[in-house]
mmCIF file of C-alpha atoms and ligand atoms in Angstrom:
data_model
loop_
_atom_site.group_PDB
_atom_site.id
_atom_site.type_symbol
_atom_site.label_atom_id
_atom_site.label_comp_id
_atom_site.label_asym_id
_atom_site.label_seq_id
_atom_site.Cartn_x
_atom_site.Cartn_y
_atom_site.Cartn_z
ATOM 1 C CA MET A 281 84.964 99.610 111.249
ATOM 2 C CA PRO A 282 84.455 99.903 114.990
ATOM 3 C CA GLU A 283 84.313 103.539 116.087
ATOM 4 C CA LEU A 284 84.780 104.980 119.570
ATOM 5 C CA PRO A 285 81.575 103.576 121.145
ATOM 6 C CA GLU A 286 82.320 100.065 119.852
ATOM 7 C CA VAL A 287 85.999 100.149 120.895
ATOM 8 C CA GLU A 288 85.028 101.481 124.336
ATOM 9 C CA THR A 289 82.491 98.651 124.657
ATOM 10 C CA VAL A 290 85.206 96.136 123.738
ATOM 11 C CA ARG A 291 87.482 97.721 126.357
ATOM 12 C CA ARG A 292 84.856 97.360 129.078
ATOM 13 C CA GLY A 293 84.367 93.739 128.103
ATOM 14 C CA LEU A 294 88.113 93.101 128.213
ATOM 15 C CA LEU A 295 88.252 94.413 131.785
ATOM 16 C CA LYS A 296 85.991 91.501 132.719
ATOM 17 C CA ILE A 297 87.440 88.716 130.576
ATOM 18 C CA ALA A 298 91.167 89.476 130.368
ATOM 19 C CA THR A 299 92.487 91.352 133.393
ATOM 20 C CA ASP A 300 94.105 89.921 136.523
ATOM 21 C CA ARG A 301 94.958 86.597 134.925
ATOM 22 C CA GLN A 302 98.487 85.454 134.254
ATOM 23 C CA ILE A 303 99.501 84.703 130.666
ATOM 24 C CA VAL A 304 100.974 81.216 130.510
ATOM 25 C CA GLY A 305 101.305 80.923 126.728
ATOM 26 C CA ILE A 306 100.740 82.830 123.493
ATOM 27 C CA ASP A 307 99.997 81.424 120.035
ATOM 28 C CA VAL A 308 100.542 83.696 117.063
ATOM 29 C CA LEU A 309 98.815 82.112 114.083
ATOM 30 C CA TYR A 310 99.140 85.093 111.738
ATOM 31 C CA GLY A 311 102.463 86.827 112.335
ATOM 32 C CA LYS A 312 101.633 90.109 110.613
ATOM 33 C CA THR A 313 99.132 90.943 113.360
ATOM 34 C CA ILE A 314 102.121 91.577 115.641
ATOM 35 C CA THR A 315 104.310 94.437 114.443
ATOM 36 C CA ASN A 316 107.129 93.432 116.840
ATOM 37 C CA ASP A 317 109.363 90.401 116.448
ATOM 38 C CA VAL A 318 106.921 87.600 117.314
ATOM 39 C CA GLU A 319 109.354 85.625 119.503
ATOM 40 C CA LEU A 320 110.326 88.734 121.485
ATOM 41 C CA PHE A 321 106.641 89.627 121.825
ATOM 42 C CA LYS A 322 105.861 86.240 123.346
ATOM 43 C CA GLU A 323 108.924 86.261 125.565
ATOM 44 C CA ALA A 324 108.050 89.692 126.930
ATOM 45 C CA LEU A 325 104.466 88.773 127.827
ATOM 46 C CA ILE A 326 104.503 85.168 129.008
ATOM 47 C CA GLY A 327 104.314 85.166 132.808
ATOM 48 C CA GLN A 328 102.780 88.666 132.859
ATOM 49 C CA THR A 329 99.302 89.838 133.830
ATOM 50 C CA ILE A 330 97.043 92.338 132.069
ATOM 51 C CA ASN A 331 96.505 94.899 134.843
ATOM 52 C CA THR A 332 94.002 96.978 132.936
ATOM 53 C CA VAL A 333 92.964 98.068 129.459
ATOM 54 C CA ASP A 334 92.803 101.761 128.549
ATOM 55 C CA ARG A 335 91.672 103.399 125.340
ATOM 56 C CA ARG A 336 92.666 106.432 123.301
ATOM 57 C CA GLY A 337 90.491 107.150 120.270
ATOM 58 C CA LYS A 338 90.009 103.796 118.530
ATOM 59 C CA TYR A 339 93.170 102.301 120.063
ATOM 60 C CA LEU A 340 93.081 99.797 122.920
ATOM 61 C CA LEU A 341 95.994 99.966 125.370
ATOM 62 C CA PHE A 342 96.629 96.741 127.279
ATOM 63 C CA ARG A 343 98.684 97.540 130.394
ATOM 64 C CA PHE A 344 100.889 94.656 131.498
ATOM 65 C CA SER A 345 102.410 94.037 134.918
ATOM 66 C CA ASN A 346 105.969 94.490 133.586
ATOM 67 C CA GLN A 347 105.474 98.111 132.466
ATOM 68 C CA LEU A 348 104.757 97.157 128.875
ATOM 69 C CA THR A 349 101.744 98.343 126.891
ATOM 70 C CA MET A 350 100.213 96.577 123.915
ATOM 71 C CA VAL A 351 98.590 98.986 121.481
ATOM 72 C CA SER A 352 95.810 97.172 119.632
ATOM 73 C CA HIS A 353 93.826 98.582 116.711
ATOM 74 C CA LEU A 354 90.906 96.482 115.467
ATOM 75 C CA ARG A 355 90.772 98.147 112.013
ATOM 76 C CA MET A 356 87.880 96.699 109.997
ATOM 77 C CA GLU A 357 86.888 93.494 111.715
ATOM 78 C CA GLY A 358 89.130 92.747 114.708
ATOM 79 C CA LYS A 359 87.454 91.158 117.737
ATOM 80 C CA TYR A 360 88.427 89.747 121.099
ATOM 81 C CA PHE A 361 86.586 86.956 122.811
ATOM 82 C CA ASN A 362 87.296 84.539 125.603
ATOM 83 C CA LEU A 363 86.949 80.786 125.545
ATOM 84 C CA PRO A 364 87.562 77.970 127.972
ATOM 85 C CA GLU A 365 90.835 76.176 127.169
ATOM 86 C CA SER A 366 88.851 73.069 126.206
ATOM 87 C CA GLU A 367 87.228 74.858 123.272
ATOM 88 C CA VAL A 368 88.875 75.060 119.834
ATOM 89 C CA PRO A 369 89.333 78.693 118.642
ATOM 90 C CA ARG A 370 87.036 79.798 115.829
ATOM 91 C CA LYS A 371 88.161 80.320 112.270
ATOM 92 C CA HIS A 372 90.190 83.524 111.632
ATOM 93 C CA THR A 373 91.725 83.496 115.112
ATOM 94 C CA HIS A 374 95.209 84.983 114.746
ATOM 95 C CA VAL A 375 96.492 85.447 118.293
ATOM 96 C CA VAL A 376 95.650 83.456 121.442
ATOM 97 C CA PHE A 377 96.650 84.466 124.970
ATOM 98 C CA HIS A 378 96.405 81.459 127.292
ATOM 99 C CA PHE A 379 95.619 82.321 130.917
ATOM 100 C CA ASN A 380 96.353 80.441 134.116
ATOM 101 C CA ASP A 381 92.629 80.009 134.892
ATOM 102 C CA GLN A 382 91.954 77.594 132.014
ATOM 103 C CA THR A 383 90.582 80.327 129.775
ATOM 104 C CA LYS A 384 92.096 82.023 126.744
ATOM 105 C CA LEU A 385 91.690 85.384 125.061
ATOM 106 C CA CYS A 386 91.392 84.990 121.298
ATOM 107 C CA TYR A 387 91.916 87.726 118.737
ATOM 108 C CA ASN A 388 89.860 87.082 115.637
ATOM 109 C CA ASP A 389 90.036 89.142 112.449
ATOM 110 C CA THR A 390 88.516 88.018 109.146
ATOM 111 C CA ARG A 391 90.105 90.891 107.217
ATOM 112 C CA LYS A 392 93.522 90.564 108.935
ATOM 113 C CA PHE A 393 94.036 94.348 109.062
ATOM 114 C CA GLY A 394 94.202 94.669 112.865
ATOM 115 C CA ARG A 395 97.608 95.199 114.478
ATOM 116 C CA MET A 396 99.202 94.819 117.924
ATOM 117 C CA THR A 397 102.333 96.702 118.912
ATOM 118 C CA LEU A 398 104.171 96.180 122.184
ATOM 119 C CA VAL A 399 106.001 99.170 123.653
ATOM 120 C CA LYS A 400 107.255 100.357 127.027
ATOM 121 C CA THR A 401 104.430 101.940 129.004
ATOM 122 C CA GLY A 402 104.740 105.678 128.520
ATOM 123 C CA GLU A 403 105.969 105.317 124.950
ATOM 124 C CA GLU A 404 102.610 104.339 123.433
ATOM 125 C CA MET A 405 101.981 107.850 122.162
ATOM 126 C CA GLN A 406 104.972 107.414 119.834
ATOM 127 C CA VAL A 407 103.177 104.621 117.945
ATOM 128 C CA ALA A 408 102.010 105.614 114.446
ATOM 129 C CA GLY A 409 98.449 106.891 114.596
ATOM 130 C CA LEU A 410 98.636 107.755 118.286
ATOM 131 C CA LYS A 411 101.503 110.150 117.661
ATOM 132 C CA THR A 412 99.226 112.507 115.743
ATOM 133 C CA ILE A 413 95.865 111.716 117.365
ATOM 134 C CA GLY A 414 93.470 114.600 118.011
ATOM 135 C CA PRO A 415 91.581 115.314 121.228
ATOM 136 C CA GLU A 416 89.271 112.752 122.792
ATOM 137 C CA PRO A 417 85.643 113.808 122.172
ATOM 138 C CA THR A 418 84.665 114.673 125.735
ATOM 139 C CA ASP A 419 83.466 117.878 127.321
ATOM 140 C CA THR A 420 86.836 118.637 128.895
ATOM 141 C CA THR A 421 89.161 117.544 126.081
ATOM 142 C CA LEU A 422 87.369 118.750 122.943
ATOM 143 C CA THR A 423 86.891 122.489 123.325
ATOM 144 C CA VAL A 424 84.972 124.925 121.123
ATOM 145 C CA GLU A 425 88.103 127.112 120.972
ATOM 146 C CA TYR A 426 90.181 124.244 119.574
ATOM 147 C CA LEU A 427 87.633 123.437 116.861
ATOM 148 C CA VAL A 428 87.007 127.068 115.904
ATOM 149 C CA ASN A 429 90.756 127.538 115.607
ATOM 150 C CA ILE A 430 91.601 124.535 113.430
ATOM 151 C CA MET A 431 88.468 124.845 111.300
ATOM 152 C CA ALA A 432 89.230 128.467 110.444
ATOM 153 C CA LYS A 433 92.523 127.316 108.918
ATOM 154 C CA SER A 434 91.111 124.557 106.717
ATOM 155 C CA ARG A 435 89.053 124.496 103.540
ATOM 156 C CA ARG A 436 88.479 120.758 103.758
ATOM 157 C CA GLU A 437 84.976 119.376 103.607
ATOM 158 C CA ILE A 438 83.491 118.629 107.008
ATOM 159 C CA LYS A 439 83.041 114.881 106.466
ATOM 160 C CA PRO A 440 86.691 114.005 105.692
ATOM 161 C CA PHE A 441 87.728 116.526 108.350
ATOM 162 C CA LEU A 442 85.761 114.680 111.050
ATOM 163 C CA LEU A 443 86.981 111.280 109.809
ATOM 164 C CA ASP A 444 90.576 112.490 110.227
ATOM 165 C CA GLN A 445 91.710 111.073 113.585
ATOM 166 C CA SER A 446 94.344 113.786 113.927
ATOM 167 C CA LYS A 447 91.562 116.400 114.168
ATOM 168 C CA VAL A 448 89.131 114.627 116.510
ATOM 169 C CA ALA A 449 89.662 111.081 117.810
ATOM 170 C CA GLY A 450 87.064 108.350 117.613
ATOM 171 C CA LEU A 451 84.626 109.222 114.832
ATOM 172 C CA GLY A 452 84.090 106.993 111.798
ATOM 173 C CA ASN A 453 81.624 106.801 108.934
ATOM 174 C CA ILE A 454 78.484 106.014 110.934
ATOM 175 C CA TYR A 455 78.775 108.642 113.650
ATOM 176 C CA VAL A 456 79.985 111.367 111.275
ATOM 177 C CA ASP A 457 76.791 110.952 109.218
ATOM 178 C CA GLU A 458 74.764 111.020 112.434
ATOM 179 C CA VAL A 459 76.300 114.147 113.949
ATOM 180 C CA LEU A 460 76.129 116.043 110.637
ATOM 181 C CA TRP A 461 72.421 115.194 110.321
ATOM 182 C CA MET A 462 71.803 116.284 113.914
ATOM 183 C CA SER A 463 73.734 119.512 113.325
ATOM 184 C CA ARG A 464 72.026 120.173 109.947
ATOM 185 C CA ILE A 465 75.391 120.468 108.210
ATOM 186 C CA ASN A 466 75.993 119.271 104.642
ATOM 187 C CA PRO A 467 78.813 116.683 104.497
ATOM 188 C CA LEU A 468 80.537 118.722 101.749
ATOM 189 C CA GLU A 469 80.529 122.014 103.681
ATOM 190 C CA PRO A 470 84.062 123.467 103.838
ATOM 191 C CA VAL A 471 84.963 123.704 107.530
ATOM 192 C CA ASN A 472 86.091 127.322 107.315
ATOM 193 C CA HIS A 473 82.519 128.250 106.301
ATOM 194 C CA LEU A 474 81.055 127.043 109.589
ATOM 195 C CA THR A 475 80.016 129.663 112.132
ATOM 196 C CA THR A 476 81.029 129.477 115.785
ATOM 197 C CA GLN A 477 77.389 128.728 116.546
ATOM 198 C CA GLN A 478 77.370 125.779 114.121
ATOM 199 C CA ILE A 479 80.677 124.498 115.496
ATOM 200 C CA THR A 480 79.409 124.780 119.070
ATOM 201 C CA LYS A 481 76.314 122.730 118.196
ATOM 202 C CA LEU A 482 78.344 120.191 116.214
ATOM 203 C CA ARG A 483 80.769 119.729 119.108
ATOM 204 C CA ALA A 484 77.910 119.139 121.560
ATOM 205 C CA ASN A 485 76.337 116.612 119.175
ATOM 206 C CA ILE A 486 79.649 114.740 118.742
ATOM 207 C CA ILE A 487 80.167 114.464 122.504
ATOM 208 C CA ASN A 488 76.560 113.475 123.244
ATOM 209 C CA GLU A 489 76.218 111.044 120.359
ATOM 210 C CA LEU A 490 79.373 109.091 121.182
ATOM 211 C CA ALA A 491 78.498 108.970 124.880
ATOM 212 C CA THR A 492 74.940 107.806 124.161
ATOM 213 C CA ALA A 493 76.083 105.168 121.674
ATOM 214 C CA THR A 494 78.637 103.908 124.221
ATOM 215 C CA LYS A 495 75.865 103.622 126.789
ATOM 216 C CA HIS A 496 74.020 101.373 124.307
ATOM 217 C CA HIS A 497 77.121 99.210 123.688
ATOM 218 C CA GLY A 498 77.710 100.648 120.230
ATOM 219 C CA THR A 499 76.211 99.957 116.835
ATOM 220 C CA THR A 500 76.156 96.549 115.200
ATOM 221 C CA VAL A 501 76.499 96.609 111.435
ATOM 222 C CA HIS A 502 78.234 93.820 109.565
ATOM 223 C CA SER A 503 79.929 91.842 112.289
ATOM 224 C CA TYR A 504 80.843 93.948 115.280
ATOM 225 C CA THR A 505 80.029 92.309 118.609
ATOM 226 C CA THR A 506 81.035 93.137 122.161
ATOM 227 C CA ALA A 507 83.708 91.061 123.899
ATOM 228 C CA PHE A 508 80.920 88.750 125.009
ATOM 229 C CA GLY A 509 79.722 88.134 121.469
ATOM 230 C CA ASP A 510 76.644 90.320 121.975
ATOM 231 C CA ALA A 511 75.440 92.779 119.395
ATOM 232 C CA GLY A 512 75.309 96.497 120.214
ATOM 233 C CA GLU A 513 71.913 98.154 120.439
ATOM 234 C CA PHE A 514 72.509 101.595 119.021
ATOM 235 C CA GLN A 515 71.719 100.663 115.394
ATOM 236 C CA ASN A 516 68.056 101.193 116.335
ATOM 237 C CA GLN A 517 68.748 104.834 117.103
ATOM 238 C CA LEU A 518 70.471 105.924 113.891
ATOM 239 C CA HIS A 519 68.860 108.811 111.997
ATOM 240 C CA ALA A 520 71.071 109.078 108.909
ATOM 241 C CA TYR A 521 73.396 106.093 108.450
ATOM 242 C CA GLY A 522 71.559 103.258 106.703
ATOM 243 C CA ASN A 523 68.463 105.441 106.165
ATOM 244 C CA ALA A 524 68.971 106.304 102.471
ATOM 245 C CA GLY A 525 65.661 106.225 100.589
ATOM 246 C CA LYS A 526 63.693 106.646 103.825
ATOM 247 C CA PRO A 527 61.994 109.886 104.890
ATOM 248 C CA CYS A 528 64.088 112.216 107.041
ATOM 249 C CA GLU A 529 62.841 111.866 110.623
ATOM 250 C CA ARG A 530 62.804 115.645 110.950
ATOM 251 C CA CYS A 531 61.250 116.904 107.709
ATOM 252 C CA GLY A 532 60.050 113.882 105.717
ATOM 253 C CA THR A 533 62.285 114.526 102.673
ATOM 254 C CA THR A 534 63.811 111.367 101.192
ATOM 255 C CA MET A 535 67.322 110.820 102.561
ATOM 256 C CA ILE A 536 70.042 110.658 99.894
ATOM 257 C CA LYS A 537 73.099 108.439 99.727
ATOM 258 C CA THR A 538 76.163 109.745 97.954
ATOM 259 C CA LYS A 539 79.936 109.386 98.172
ATOM 260 C CA VAL A 540 82.074 111.864 100.042
ATOM 261 C CA ALA A 541 85.786 111.190 100.404
ATOM 262 C CA GLN A 542 85.204 107.682 98.973
ATOM 263 C CA ARG A 543 82.815 106.880 101.817
ATOM 264 C CA GLY A 544 79.108 106.140 101.540
ATOM 265 C CA THR A 545 77.366 109.183 102.982
ATOM 266 C CA THR A 546 73.695 109.600 103.852
ATOM 267 C CA TYR A 547 72.126 113.001 104.470
ATOM 268 C CA CYS A 548 68.906 114.971 104.132
ATOM 269 C CA PRO A 549 68.959 117.349 101.123
ATOM 270 C CA HIS A 550 66.388 119.599 102.822
ATOM 271 C CA CYS A 551 67.842 119.859 106.350
ATOM 272 C CA GLN A 552 71.496 119.745 105.334
ATOM 273 C CA VAL A 553 71.815 122.325 102.576
ATOM 274 C CA LEU A 554 75.302 123.222 101.349
ATOM 275 C CA GLY A 555 76.185 126.791 102.301
ATOM 276 C CA ALA A 556 73.141 127.150 104.581
HETATM 277 ZN ZN1 LIG B 792 65.328 116.590 106.772
#
Protein backbone atom coordinates (compact mmCIF):
# COMPACT_ATOMS: atom_id res chain seq x y z
CA MET A 1 0.00 0.00 0.00
CA PRO A 2 1.41 3.41 -0.85
CA GLU A 3 2.34 5.34 2.29
CA LEU A 4 2.93 9.07 2.68
CA PRO A 5 6.17 9.31 0.64
CA GLU A 6 4.63 7.39 -2.27
CA VAL A 7 1.36 9.36 -2.22
CA GLU A 8 3.30 12.64 -2.03
CA THR A 9 5.40 11.51 -5.01
CA VAL A 10 2.20 10.73 -6.94
CA ARG A 11 0.86 14.18 -6.02
CA ARG A 12 3.98 15.91 -7.35
CA GLY A 13 3.68 13.92 -10.56
CA LEU A 14 0.02 14.86 -10.92
CA LEU A 15 0.92 18.55 -10.70
CA LYS A 16 2.88 18.05 -13.92
CA ILE A 17 0.57 15.72 -15.84
CA ALA A 18 -2.94 16.72 -14.78
CA THR A 19 -3.22 20.37 -13.77
CA ASP A 20 -4.25 23.33 -15.93
CA ARG A 21 -5.94 21.21 -18.57
CA GLN A 22 -9.65 21.23 -19.20
CA ILE A 23 -11.58 17.98 -18.79
CA VAL A 24 -13.55 17.31 -21.96
CA GLY A 25 -14.80 13.82 -21.12
CA ILE A 26 -14.74 11.17 -18.39
CA ASP A 27 -15.05 7.39 -18.78
CA VAL A 28 -15.94 5.38 -15.71
CA LEU A 29 -15.22 1.74 -16.48
CA TYR A 30 -15.64 0.44 -12.93
CA GLY A 31 -18.44 2.34 -11.20
CA LYS A 32 -17.56 1.38 -7.63
CA THR A 33 -14.39 3.48 -7.82
CA ILE A 34 -16.63 6.56 -7.66
CA THR A 35 -18.59 6.78 -4.42
CA ASN A 36 -20.88 9.50 -5.87
CA ASP A 37 -23.57 8.93 -8.48
CA VAL A 38 -21.43 8.35 -11.58
CA GLU A 39 -23.54 10.51 -13.92
CA LEU A 40 -23.55 13.42 -11.46
CA PHE A 41 -19.80 12.99 -10.99
CA LYS A 42 -19.19 13.30 -14.72
CA GLU A 43 -21.61 16.18 -15.12
CA ALA A 44 -19.94 18.11 -12.31
CA LEU A 45 -16.42 17.74 -13.71
CA ILE A 46 -16.71 17.90 -17.49
CA GLY A 47 -15.63 21.37 -18.62
CA GLN A 48 -13.63 21.93 -15.41
CA THR A 49 -9.89 22.21 -14.83
CA ILE A 50 -7.77 20.62 -12.11
CA ASN A 51 -6.22 23.72 -10.51
CA THR A 52 -3.96 21.83 -8.16
CA VAL A 53 -3.62 18.62 -6.19
CA ASP A 54 -3.13 18.70 -2.41
CA ARG A 55 -2.56 15.85 0.00
CA ARG A 56 -3.55 15.03 3.56
CA GLY A 57 -2.07 11.82 4.97
CA LYS A 58 -2.51 9.20 2.24
CA TYR A 59 -5.41 11.07 0.61
CA LEU A 60 -5.02 13.04 -2.62
CA LEU A 61 -7.21 16.14 -2.96
CA PHE A 62 -7.85 17.23 -6.54
CA ARG A 63 -8.97 20.88 -6.53
CA PHE A 64 -11.25 21.73 -9.44
CA SER A 65 -12.00 25.15 -10.92
CA ASN A 66 -15.67 24.99 -9.83
CA GLN A 67 -14.92 24.77 -6.09
CA LEU A 68 -15.22 21.00 -6.00
CA THR A 69 -12.62 18.66 -4.52
CA MET A 70 -12.11 15.03 -5.45
CA VAL A 71 -10.77 12.97 -2.56
CA SER A 72 -8.80 10.03 -3.96
CA HIS A 73 -7.38 7.17 -1.91
CA LEU A 74 -5.17 4.68 -3.77
CA ARG A 75 -5.61 1.88 -1.18
CA MET A 76 -3.53 -1.14 -2.19
CA GLU A 77 -2.64 -0.66 -5.82
CA GLY A 78 -4.20 2.52 -7.24
CA LYS A 79 -2.11 4.46 -9.77
CA TYR A 80 -2.46 7.47 -12.02
CA PHE A 81 -0.70 7.83 -15.32
CA ASN A 82 -1.08 9.97 -18.38
CA LEU A 83 -1.31 8.84 -21.97
CA PRO A 84 -1.74 10.51 -25.32
CA GLU A 85 -5.34 10.17 -26.55
CA SER A 86 -4.12 7.94 -29.38
CA GLU A 87 -2.99 5.25 -26.94
CA VAL A 88 -5.35 2.56 -25.62
CA PRO A 89 -5.54 2.53 -21.78
CA ARG A 90 -3.83 -0.40 -20.07
CA LYS A 91 -5.67 -3.26 -18.45
CA HIS A 92 -7.30 -2.47 -15.06
CA THR A 93 -7.96 1.16 -15.99
CA HIS A 94 -11.17 2.14 -14.20
CA VAL A 95 -11.50 5.90 -14.70
CA VAL A 96 -10.24 8.07 -17.58
CA PHE A 97 -10.22 11.87 -17.57
CA HIS A 98 -9.88 13.17 -21.13
CA PHE A 99 -8.15 16.54 -21.43
CA ASN A 100 -8.37 19.21 -24.10
CA ASP A 101 -4.68 18.82 -25.02
CA GLN A 102 -5.06 15.34 -26.53
CA THR A 103 -3.87 13.61 -23.37
CA LYS A 104 -5.79 11.65 -20.76
CA LEU A 105 -5.30 10.87 -17.09
CA CYS A 106 -5.96 7.20 -16.39
CA TYR A 107 -6.66 5.68 -13.00
CA ASN A 108 -5.52 2.09 -12.86
CA ASP A 109 -6.13 -0.28 -9.95
CA THR A 110 -5.62 -4.04 -10.17
CA ARG A 111 -7.17 -4.65 -6.75
CA LYS A 112 -10.10 -2.23 -7.31
CA PHE A 113 -10.01 -0.98 -3.70
CA GLY A 114 -9.22 2.67 -4.49
CA ARG A 115 -12.03 5.22 -4.20
CA MET A 116 -12.81 8.74 -5.45
CA THR A 117 -15.31 10.99 -3.71
CA LEU A 118 -16.38 14.38 -5.03
CA VAL A 119 -17.35 17.02 -2.47
CA LYS A 120 -17.58 20.79 -2.23
CA THR A 121 -14.17 22.28 -1.50
CA GLY A 122 -14.03 22.90 2.23
CA GLU A 123 -16.11 19.82 3.01
CA GLU A 124 -13.38 17.26 2.27
CA MET A 125 -12.56 16.84 5.95
CA GLN A 126 -16.05 15.37 6.43
CA VAL A 127 -15.18 12.40 4.19
CA ALA A 128 -14.74 9.11 6.07
CA GLY A 129 -11.09 8.63 6.97
CA LEU A 130 -10.27 12.32 6.73
CA LYS A 131 -12.82 13.14 9.42
CA THR A 132 -10.74 11.37 12.05
CA ILE A 133 -7.25 11.77 10.57
CA GLY A 134 -4.37 12.48 12.96
CA PRO A 135 -1.69 15.15 12.56
CA GLU A 136 0.52 15.31 9.49
CA PRO A 137 4.01 14.04 10.40
CA THR A 138 5.92 17.30 10.12
CA ASP A 139 7.92 19.29 12.62
CA THR A 140 5.16 21.86 13.14
CA THR A 141 2.11 19.58 13.09
CA LEU A 142 3.27 16.51 15.02
CA THR A 143 4.37 17.72 18.44
CA VAL A 144 6.05 15.80 21.26
CA GLU A 145 3.33 17.08 23.62
CA TYR A 146 0.58 15.58 21.45
CA LEU A 147 2.27 12.17 21.28
CA VAL A 148 3.18 12.07 24.98
CA ASN A 149 -0.42 12.93 25.79
CA ILE A 150 -2.19 10.34 23.63
CA MET A 151 0.36 7.61 24.31
CA ALA A 152 -0.04 7.98 28.07
CA LYS A 153 -3.73 7.14 27.66
CA SER A 154 -3.30 4.00 25.57
CA ARG A 155 -2.08 0.48 26.29
CA ARG A 156 -2.03 -0.45 22.61
CA GLU A 157 1.10 -1.89 21.08
CA ILE A 158 3.22 0.67 19.26
CA LYS A 159 2.97 -0.94 15.81
CA PRO A 160 -0.85 -0.91 15.48
CA PHE A 161 -0.85 2.50 17.18
CA LEU A 162 1.41 3.99 14.49
CA LEU A 163 -0.56 2.27 11.70
CA ASP A 164 -3.73 3.94 13.00
CA GLN A 165 -4.24 6.98 10.75
CA SER A 166 -6.29 8.72 13.44
CA LYS A 167 -3.18 8.88 15.65
CA VAL A 168 -0.55 9.94 13.10
CA ALA A 169 -1.28 10.35 9.38
CA GLY A 170 0.77 8.76 6.64
CA LEU A 171 2.59 5.76 8.10
CA GLY A 172 2.06 2.21 6.81
CA ASN A 173 3.72 -1.15 7.28
CA ILE A 174 7.09 -0.35 5.72
CA TYR A 175 7.84 2.94 7.45
CA VAL A 176 6.52 1.78 10.83
CA ASP A 177 9.04 -1.09 10.80
CA GLU A 178 11.76 1.36 9.77
CA VAL A 179 11.10 4.00 12.43
CA LEU A 180 10.76 1.38 15.19
CA TRP A 181 14.13 -0.13 14.20
CA MET A 182 15.73 3.32 14.14
CA SER A 183 14.21 4.14 17.53
CA ARG A 184 15.15 0.73 19.02
CA ILE A 185 11.55 0.10 20.06
CA ASN A 186 9.96 -3.36 20.01
CA PRO A 187 6.83 -3.42 17.79
CA LEU A 188 4.83 -4.97 20.67
CA GLU A 189 5.78 -2.32 23.24
CA PRO A 190 2.63 -0.85 24.85
CA VAL A 191 2.67 2.88 24.06
CA ASN A 192 2.07 3.93 27.66
CA HIS A 193 5.40 2.28 28.57
CA LEU A 194 7.41 4.62 26.35
CA THR A 195 9.39 7.39 28.03
CA THR A 196 9.25 10.99 26.86
CA GLN A 197 12.81 10.53 25.66
CA GLN A 198 11.83 7.50 23.55
CA ILE A 199 8.79 9.33 22.17
CA THR A 200 10.89 12.37 21.31
CA LYS A 201 13.35 10.19 19.37
CA LEU A 202 10.56 8.23 17.68
CA ARG A 203 8.85 11.45 16.58
CA ALA A 204 12.08 12.80 15.09
CA ASN A 205 12.66 9.50 13.26
CA ILE A 206 9.10 9.50 11.85
CA ILE A 207 9.45 13.05 10.52
CA ASN A 208 12.94 12.51 9.10
CA GLU A 209 12.23 9.11 7.59
CA LEU A 210 9.11 10.20 5.73
CA ALA A 211 10.80 13.36 4.47
CA THR A 212 13.88 11.44 3.30
CA ALA A 213 11.81 8.75 1.60
CA THR A 214 9.77 11.46 -0.16
CA LYS A 215 12.99 13.02 -1.39
CA HIS A 216 13.85 9.64 -2.94
CA HIS A 217 10.41 9.32 -4.60
CA GLY A 218 9.24 6.66 -2.17
CA THR A 219 9.78 2.93 -1.95
CA THR A 220 8.94 0.50 -4.73
CA VAL A 221 7.73 -2.88 -3.55
CA HIS A 222 5.21 -4.88 -5.53
CA SER A 223 3.94 -2.42 -8.09
CA TYR A 224 4.07 1.15 -6.88
CA THR A 225 5.40 3.58 -9.48
CA THR A 226 5.39 7.36 -9.65
CA ALA A 227 2.93 9.14 -11.94
CA PHE A 228 5.53 8.82 -14.67
CA GLY A 229 5.75 5.06 -14.32
CA ASP A 230 9.15 5.27 -12.61
CA ALA A 231 10.06 3.21 -9.60
CA GLY A 232 10.93 4.91 -6.30
CA GLU A 233 14.49 4.64 -5.04
CA PHE A 234 14.09 4.39 -1.30
CA GLN A 235 13.85 0.57 -1.19
CA ASN A 236 17.67 0.60 -1.24
CA GLN A 237 17.73 2.46 2.06
CA LEU A 238 15.47 0.23 4.17
CA HIS A 239 17.00 -1.20 7.35
CA ALA A 240 14.19 -3.40 8.67
CA TYR A 241 11.41 -3.99 6.14
CA GLY A 242 12.34 -6.85 3.80
CA ASN A 243 15.51 -7.60 5.81
CA ALA A 244 14.28 -10.66 7.75
CA GLY A 245 17.00 -13.31 7.98
CA LYS A 246 19.72 -10.73 7.29
CA PRO A 247 22.08 -9.35 9.94
CA CYS A 248 20.92 -6.18 11.69
CA GLU A 249 22.91 -3.29 10.22
CA ARG A 250 23.58 -2.00 13.72
CA CYS A 251 24.49 -5.09 15.75
CA GLY A 252 24.73 -8.05 13.36
CA THR A 253 21.96 -10.11 15.03
CA THR A 254 19.68 -11.90 12.57
CA MET A 255 16.55 -9.83 11.91
CA ILE A 256 13.28 -11.62 12.73
CA LYS A 257 9.98 -11.54 10.90
CA THR A 258 6.81 -12.02 12.89
CA LYS A 259 3.19 -10.90 12.76
CA VAL A 260 1.94 -7.94 14.74
CA ALA A 261 -1.64 -6.79 14.27
CA GLN A 262 -1.94 -9.20 11.30
CA ARG A 263 0.91 -7.41 9.52
CA GLY A 264 4.30 -8.85 8.62
CA THR A 265 6.76 -7.18 10.97
CA THR A 266 10.55 -7.25 10.84
CA TYR A 267 12.71 -6.21 13.79
CA CYS A 268 16.01 -6.86 15.53
CA PRO A 269 15.60 -9.01 18.67
CA HIS A 270 18.80 -7.54 20.13
CA CYS A 271 18.27 -3.81 19.46
CA GLN A 272 14.51 -3.80 19.92
CA VAL A 273 13.93 -5.60 23.21
CA LEU A 274 10.43 -5.56 24.68
CA GLY A 275 10.33 -3.51 27.88
CA ALA A 276 13.84 -2.11 27.32
ZN1 LIG B 1 20.31 -4.95 16.03
